[in-house]
Amino acid sequence: MENDSKNIILQVKNLHKSYGSGENEVVALNGVDLEIYEGELFVILGSSGSGKSTLLNMIGGMDAPSSGSVIFRGREISRFKDRELTNYRKNCIGFIFQSFNLIGELTVRENVALVANTKKNPHIVDDMLDLMGLSEKKKKYPSQLSGGQQQRVAIARALAGDADLLLCDEPTGALDYETGKQILKQLETLSREHHKTIIIVTHTKEIAQMGDRVITVKDGKITNMYVNDNPVSAERINW
Ligand code: ADP
Ligand code: MG
C-alpha cells in the first residue's frame, strides 16, 4: 500500500518504560517512535527481552509508559479517563496473546460475547465465530478445543469488540507449526480482505516477511525499519 495516501491510526512518541528502580531498574523501552497506518500489517521483530510485549502493552493501554505518548486517532491515551480507557481497551483494541487468554468457565460463545459490540451489530458474535470457522464450537468450553481453535476464538473475540487495531503478541508461539501457519493465514485474510489494521509481534524473522512494514527492536529501541513492497503470503512462509 502507498504510505503517502494513508491515514495514521496510531502514533508512538519517544516512549520510555522502566520497571523497578535504583539498582533493580530495567529499561524495557528506551525512546521508541513509530506510526501505524490504517489498514497495514505491521510487524515488530525482536529477540526475547527486547521490549516487544512492553511496547504492545503500552499501545493497548494495558500499562502506562514512564514517559512519552501513545496517540490513537489523534488522542493521547494517557489522558483518557478511566471509562474512556476501558472503552479503548474493549472496543478500539483487540488483543491476541500467545496464551489465548480465554476464560475457562465460559463457553466459546460467551467468551466472544463478553466484549461484543452488539449495539452496532446484534449478530456480531455469531458472525465473527462463523468467520473464524467456529460455528460448530459455540457451546464448547476452551479446554475442549485445540490450541488453534482457541486462538481462533481469541481472534473472534478481538473482532467482535469491533476493534480497529489488532495487537497480536507472538500469536503462533504456543501452536504447532501447521496450526501456527493457519492462524497467520487468518490474520493475513483479516488484513487483506477485511482491511483490519494489525500489529504482529514475533521473534521469527521469516514471519516478518508477511508484513507491509517491519521494525526490529533491540534493547528497547528500534534498530531497523523497512517497507516491504512485496509481502510474502503466510502460505509461502517457512520457518
Ligand atoms: P519481549 O516481549 O521482547 O520478550 P518484554 O517487553 O517482555 O520483551 O521485556 C523487556 C524487558 O523488560 C525484559 O528485560 C524484561 O525482563 C523486562 N520486563 C518486562 N516486564 C516486566 C515487569 N513487569 N517487571 C520487571 N521487568 C519486566
Ligand atoms: Mg514478549
Short mmCIF file of C-alpha atoms and ligand atoms in Angstrom, two decimals:
data_model
loop_
_atom_site.label_atom_id
_atom_site.label_comp_id
_atom_site.label_asym_id
_atom_site.label_seq_id
_atom_site.Cartn_x
_atom_site.Cartn_y
_atom_site.Cartn_z
CA MET A 1 0.00 0.00 0.00
CA GLU A 2 1.08 3.56 -0.68
CA ASN A 3 2.15 5.21 2.54
CA ASP A 4 1.54 8.74 1.32
CA SER A 5 -2.14 8.03 0.72
CA LYS A 6 -2.67 6.50 4.13
CA ASN A 7 -4.11 7.75 7.36
CA ILE A 8 -2.29 7.35 10.62
CA ILE A 9 -4.29 5.35 13.17
CA LEU A 10 -1.68 5.31 15.95
CA GLN A 11 1.46 7.21 16.87
CA VAL A 12 4.06 6.38 19.47
CA LYS A 13 6.31 9.26 20.51
CA ASN A 14 9.56 8.97 22.42
CA LEU A 15 8.22 6.14 24.53
CA HIS A 16 10.18 5.05 27.59
CA LYS A 17 9.28 2.35 30.06
CA SER A 18 11.29 1.22 33.04
CA TYR A 19 10.40 -1.39 35.60
CA GLY A 20 11.71 -1.21 39.17
CA SER A 21 14.07 1.46 40.43
CA GLY A 22 17.63 2.06 41.55
CA GLU A 23 19.83 -0.99 41.12
CA ASN A 24 16.85 -3.04 40.07
CA GLU A 25 15.76 -0.74 37.28
CA VAL A 26 15.14 -2.48 33.97
CA VAL A 27 14.77 -0.25 30.94
CA ALA A 28 12.32 -2.07 28.69
CA LEU A 29 11.69 0.76 26.20
CA ASN A 30 14.26 3.42 25.54
CA GLY A 31 12.82 6.02 23.20
CA VAL A 32 10.52 4.42 20.63
CA ASP A 33 8.89 6.44 17.86
CA LEU A 34 6.57 4.95 15.29
CA GLU A 35 3.45 5.49 13.26
CA ILE A 36 0.94 2.86 12.26
CA TYR A 37 -1.13 3.38 9.12
CA GLU A 38 -4.75 2.45 8.75
CA GLY A 39 -5.11 -1.00 7.18
CA GLU A 40 -1.49 -2.06 7.29
CA LEU A 41 0.03 -5.28 8.52
CA PHE A 42 2.86 -4.13 10.75
CA VAL A 43 5.43 -6.48 12.22
CA ILE A 44 7.56 -5.93 15.31
CA LEU A 45 10.53 -8.26 15.23
CA GLY A 46 12.96 -8.79 18.07
CA SER A 47 14.54 -11.42 20.26
CA SER A 48 13.25 -12.34 23.68
CA GLY A 49 13.59 -9.49 26.19
CA SER A 50 13.94 -6.78 23.52
CA GLY A 51 10.80 -4.95 24.68
CA LYS A 52 8.18 -6.15 22.18
CA SER A 53 5.46 -7.09 24.68
CA THR A 54 6.08 -3.93 26.67
CA LEU A 55 5.57 -1.86 23.53
CA LEU A 56 2.37 -3.70 22.66
CA ASN A 57 1.05 -3.32 26.22
CA MET A 58 1.65 0.44 26.10
CA ILE A 59 -0.12 0.67 22.75
CA GLY A 60 -3.04 -1.34 24.09
CA GLY A 61 -3.40 0.81 27.20
CA MET A 62 -2.71 -2.21 29.42
CA ASP A 63 0.07 -0.39 31.26
CA ALA A 64 1.27 3.22 31.40
CA PRO A 65 4.59 4.40 29.94
CA SER A 66 7.26 6.04 32.14
CA SER A 67 7.35 8.89 29.62
CA GLY A 68 6.37 9.60 26.06
CA SER A 69 2.98 9.17 24.47
CA VAL A 70 0.67 6.85 22.60
CA ILE A 71 -1.78 8.68 20.37
CA PHE A 72 -4.77 6.82 18.94
CA ARG A 73 -6.66 8.63 16.18
CA GLY A 74 -5.21 11.92 17.36
CA ARG A 75 -5.96 11.43 21.06
CA GLU A 76 -3.36 10.74 23.71
CA ILE A 77 -4.46 7.66 25.61
CA SER A 78 -2.67 8.65 28.84
CA ARG A 79 -5.17 11.50 29.11
CA PHE A 80 -8.16 9.16 28.89
CA LYS A 81 -10.40 8.99 31.92
CA ASP A 82 -10.96 5.51 33.38
CA ARG A 83 -14.08 4.93 31.38
CA GLU A 84 -12.51 6.05 28.12
CA LEU A 85 -9.54 3.81 28.75
CA THR A 86 -11.81 0.82 29.44
CA ASN A 87 -13.67 1.61 26.26
CA TYR A 88 -10.44 1.93 24.32
CA ARG A 89 -9.27 -1.49 25.51
CA LYS A 90 -12.65 -3.06 24.87
CA ASN A 91 -13.70 -1.57 21.55
CA CYS A 92 -10.73 0.02 19.82
CA ILE A 93 -8.07 -2.56 20.51
CA GLY A 94 -8.23 -6.31 20.07
CA PHE A 95 -5.54 -8.20 21.94
CA ILE A 96 -4.40 -11.64 20.82
CA PHE A 97 -1.91 -13.32 23.13
CA GLN A 98 0.39 -16.27 22.75
CA SER A 99 -1.52 -17.94 25.59
CA PHE A 100 -5.03 -17.22 24.13
CA ASN A 101 -6.30 -15.74 27.46
CA LEU A 102 -9.78 -17.20 27.22
CA ILE A 103 -11.97 -17.61 30.28
CA GLY A 104 -12.20 -21.32 31.05
CA GLU A 105 -15.56 -21.16 32.82
CA LEU A 106 -17.27 -19.54 29.83
CA THR A 107 -18.27 -21.19 26.56
CA VAL A 108 -16.76 -20.14 23.26
CA ARG A 109 -19.79 -18.03 22.52
CA GLU A 110 -19.78 -16.42 25.98
CA ASN A 111 -16.08 -15.59 25.70
CA VAL A 112 -16.68 -13.74 22.47
CA ALA A 113 -19.90 -12.10 23.72
CA LEU A 114 -18.00 -10.54 26.66
CA VAL A 115 -16.60 -7.72 24.58
CA ALA A 116 -19.03 -7.78 21.66
CA ASN A 117 -20.31 -4.51 20.33
CA THR A 118 -23.89 -5.70 19.89
CA LYS A 119 -25.24 -2.18 19.75
CA LYS A 120 -23.64 -1.74 16.40
CA ASN A 121 -24.45 -5.22 15.17
CA PRO A 122 -26.65 -7.61 17.18
CA HIS A 123 -25.31 -10.58 15.21
CA ILE A 124 -21.65 -9.75 15.65
CA VAL A 125 -20.84 -12.68 17.97
CA ASP A 126 -22.18 -15.36 15.67
CA ASP A 127 -20.89 -13.58 12.58
CA MET A 128 -17.34 -13.49 13.92
CA LEU A 129 -17.47 -17.09 15.13
CA ASP A 130 -18.70 -18.09 11.68
CA LEU A 131 -15.94 -16.04 10.05
CA MET A 132 -13.33 -17.87 12.12
CA GLY A 133 -14.83 -21.26 11.25
CA LEU A 134 -16.14 -21.92 14.75
CA SER A 135 -19.86 -22.31 14.07
CA GLU A 136 -19.88 -25.84 15.44
CA LYS A 137 -17.94 -24.99 18.59
CA LYS A 138 -20.03 -22.22 20.12
CA LYS A 139 -21.23 -24.25 23.09
CA LYS A 140 -17.88 -25.86 23.86
CA TYR A 141 -15.53 -24.71 26.59
CA PRO A 142 -11.96 -23.62 25.78
CA SER A 143 -10.49 -26.79 27.31
CA GLN A 144 -12.47 -28.84 24.78
CA LEU A 145 -10.74 -27.12 21.85
CA SER A 146 -7.35 -27.47 20.21
CA GLY A 147 -4.79 -24.69 20.55
CA GLY A 148 -5.52 -23.42 17.04
CA GLN A 149 -9.25 -23.36 17.71
CA GLN A 150 -8.68 -21.48 20.97
CA GLN A 151 -6.59 -18.90 19.17
CA ARG A 152 -9.37 -18.51 16.59
CA VAL A 153 -11.80 -17.84 19.45
CA ALA A 154 -9.41 -15.16 20.70
CA ILE A 155 -9.35 -13.60 17.24
CA ALA A 156 -13.16 -13.76 17.00
CA ARG A 157 -13.33 -12.05 20.39
CA ALA A 158 -10.97 -9.31 19.27
CA LEU A 159 -13.08 -8.77 16.14
CA ALA A 160 -16.42 -8.83 17.96
CA GLY A 161 -15.34 -5.88 20.05
CA ASP A 162 -15.23 -4.07 16.73
CA ALA A 163 -11.54 -3.37 17.18
CA ASP A 164 -9.86 -1.02 14.74
CA LEU A 165 -6.46 -2.29 15.68
CA LEU A 166 -5.50 -5.90 16.39
CA LEU A 167 -2.46 -6.38 18.60
CA CYS A 168 -1.03 -9.88 18.30
CA ASP A 169 1.73 -10.84 20.72
CA GLU A 170 3.51 -13.94 19.35
CA PRO A 171 0.13 -15.32 18.19
CA THR A 172 1.65 -18.58 16.96
CA GLY A 173 4.04 -19.04 19.88
CA ALA A 174 2.03 -21.74 21.61
CA LEU A 175 0.93 -23.55 18.46
CA ASP A 176 2.43 -26.31 16.36
CA TYR A 177 3.87 -25.30 13.01
CA GLU A 178 0.89 -26.08 10.76
CA THR A 179 -1.65 -24.59 13.16
CA GLY A 180 0.53 -21.51 13.56
CA LYS A 181 0.59 -21.12 9.82
CA GLN A 182 -3.21 -21.31 9.64
CA ILE A 183 -3.51 -18.58 12.26
CA LEU A 184 -1.11 -16.38 10.25
CA LYS A 185 -3.22 -17.04 7.15
CA GLN A 186 -6.31 -15.96 9.05
CA LEU A 187 -4.62 -12.76 10.22
CA GLU A 188 -3.50 -12.14 6.65
CA THR A 189 -7.07 -12.54 5.38
CA LEU A 190 -8.31 -10.08 8.01
CA SER A 191 -5.71 -7.64 6.80
CA ARG A 192 -6.01 -8.11 3.03
CA GLU A 193 -9.74 -8.75 2.70
CA HIS A 194 -11.24 -7.07 5.75
CA HIS A 195 -8.74 -4.17 5.89
CA LYS A 196 -8.08 -4.52 9.60
CA THR A 197 -5.01 -2.78 10.97
CA ILE A 198 -2.83 -5.47 12.52
CA ILE A 199 0.37 -5.44 14.53
CA ILE A 200 2.11 -8.79 14.86
CA VAL A 201 4.93 -9.24 17.35
CA THR A 202 7.31 -12.09 16.63
CA HIS A 203 10.85 -13.24 17.25
CA THR A 204 10.83 -15.22 13.97
CA LYS A 205 12.33 -13.26 11.11
CA GLU A 206 10.65 -15.38 8.43
CA ILE A 207 7.23 -14.39 9.79
CA ALA A 208 8.22 -10.74 9.42
CA GLN A 209 8.23 -11.25 5.62
CA MET A 210 4.43 -11.08 5.60
CA GLY A 211 4.37 -7.51 6.94
CA ASP A 212 3.80 -4.35 4.90
CA ARG A 213 6.35 -2.74 7.18
CA VAL A 214 8.71 -4.30 9.67
CA ILE A 215 10.61 -2.82 12.58
CA THR A 216 13.33 -4.55 14.51
CA VAL A 217 13.54 -3.84 18.23
CA LYS A 218 16.65 -4.38 20.31
CA ASP A 219 17.23 -3.33 23.92
CA GLY A 220 14.08 -1.22 23.87
CA LYS A 221 15.00 0.69 20.71
CA ILE A 222 14.07 0.45 17.06
CA THR A 223 17.24 -0.54 15.22
CA ASN A 224 15.78 -1.04 11.76
CA MET A 225 12.62 -0.27 9.78
CA TYR A 226 11.78 -1.36 6.28
CA VAL A 227 8.89 -1.16 3.89
CA ASN A 228 8.08 -4.46 2.24
CA ASP A 229 6.88 -3.81 -1.31
CA ASN A 230 6.03 -7.46 -1.84
CA PRO A 231 4.84 -9.05 1.38
CA VAL A 232 5.11 -12.83 1.27
CA SER A 233 1.81 -14.63 1.81
CA ALA A 234 1.61 -16.63 5.03
CA GLU A 235 1.18 -19.79 2.98
CA ARG A 236 4.64 -19.40 1.44
CA ILE A 237 6.49 -18.65 4.65
CA ASN A 238 8.61 -21.39 6.15
CA TRP A 239 10.41 -21.17 9.45
P1 ADP B 1 9.86 -9.29 24.80
O1 ADP B 1 8.38 -9.30 24.69
O2 ADP B 1 10.56 -8.72 23.59
O3 ADP B 1 10.41 -10.62 25.15
P2 ADP B 1 9.44 -7.70 27.19
O4 ADP B 1 8.78 -6.46 26.72
O5 ADP B 1 8.57 -8.74 27.80
O6 ADP B 1 10.29 -8.31 25.99
O7 ADP B 1 10.56 -7.35 28.23
C1 ADP B 1 11.53 -6.33 28.03
C2 ADP B 1 12.40 -6.22 29.28
O8 ADP B 1 11.61 -5.73 30.37
C3 ADP B 1 12.98 -7.54 29.74
O9 ADP B 1 14.25 -7.29 30.27
C4 ADP B 1 12.02 -7.98 30.81
O10 ADP B 1 12.65 -8.81 31.74
C5 ADP B 1 11.60 -6.67 31.42
N1 ADP B 1 10.23 -6.70 31.97
C6 ADP B 1 9.09 -6.89 31.27
N2 ADP B 1 8.01 -6.83 32.06
C7 ADP B 1 8.49 -6.61 33.33
C8 ADP B 1 7.87 -6.45 34.61
N3 ADP B 1 6.56 -6.50 34.75
N4 ADP B 1 8.68 -6.23 35.66
C9 ADP B 1 10.03 -6.16 35.52
N5 ADP B 1 10.67 -6.31 34.34
C10 ADP B 1 9.92 -6.52 33.25
MG MG B 2 7.03 -10.84 24.73
#
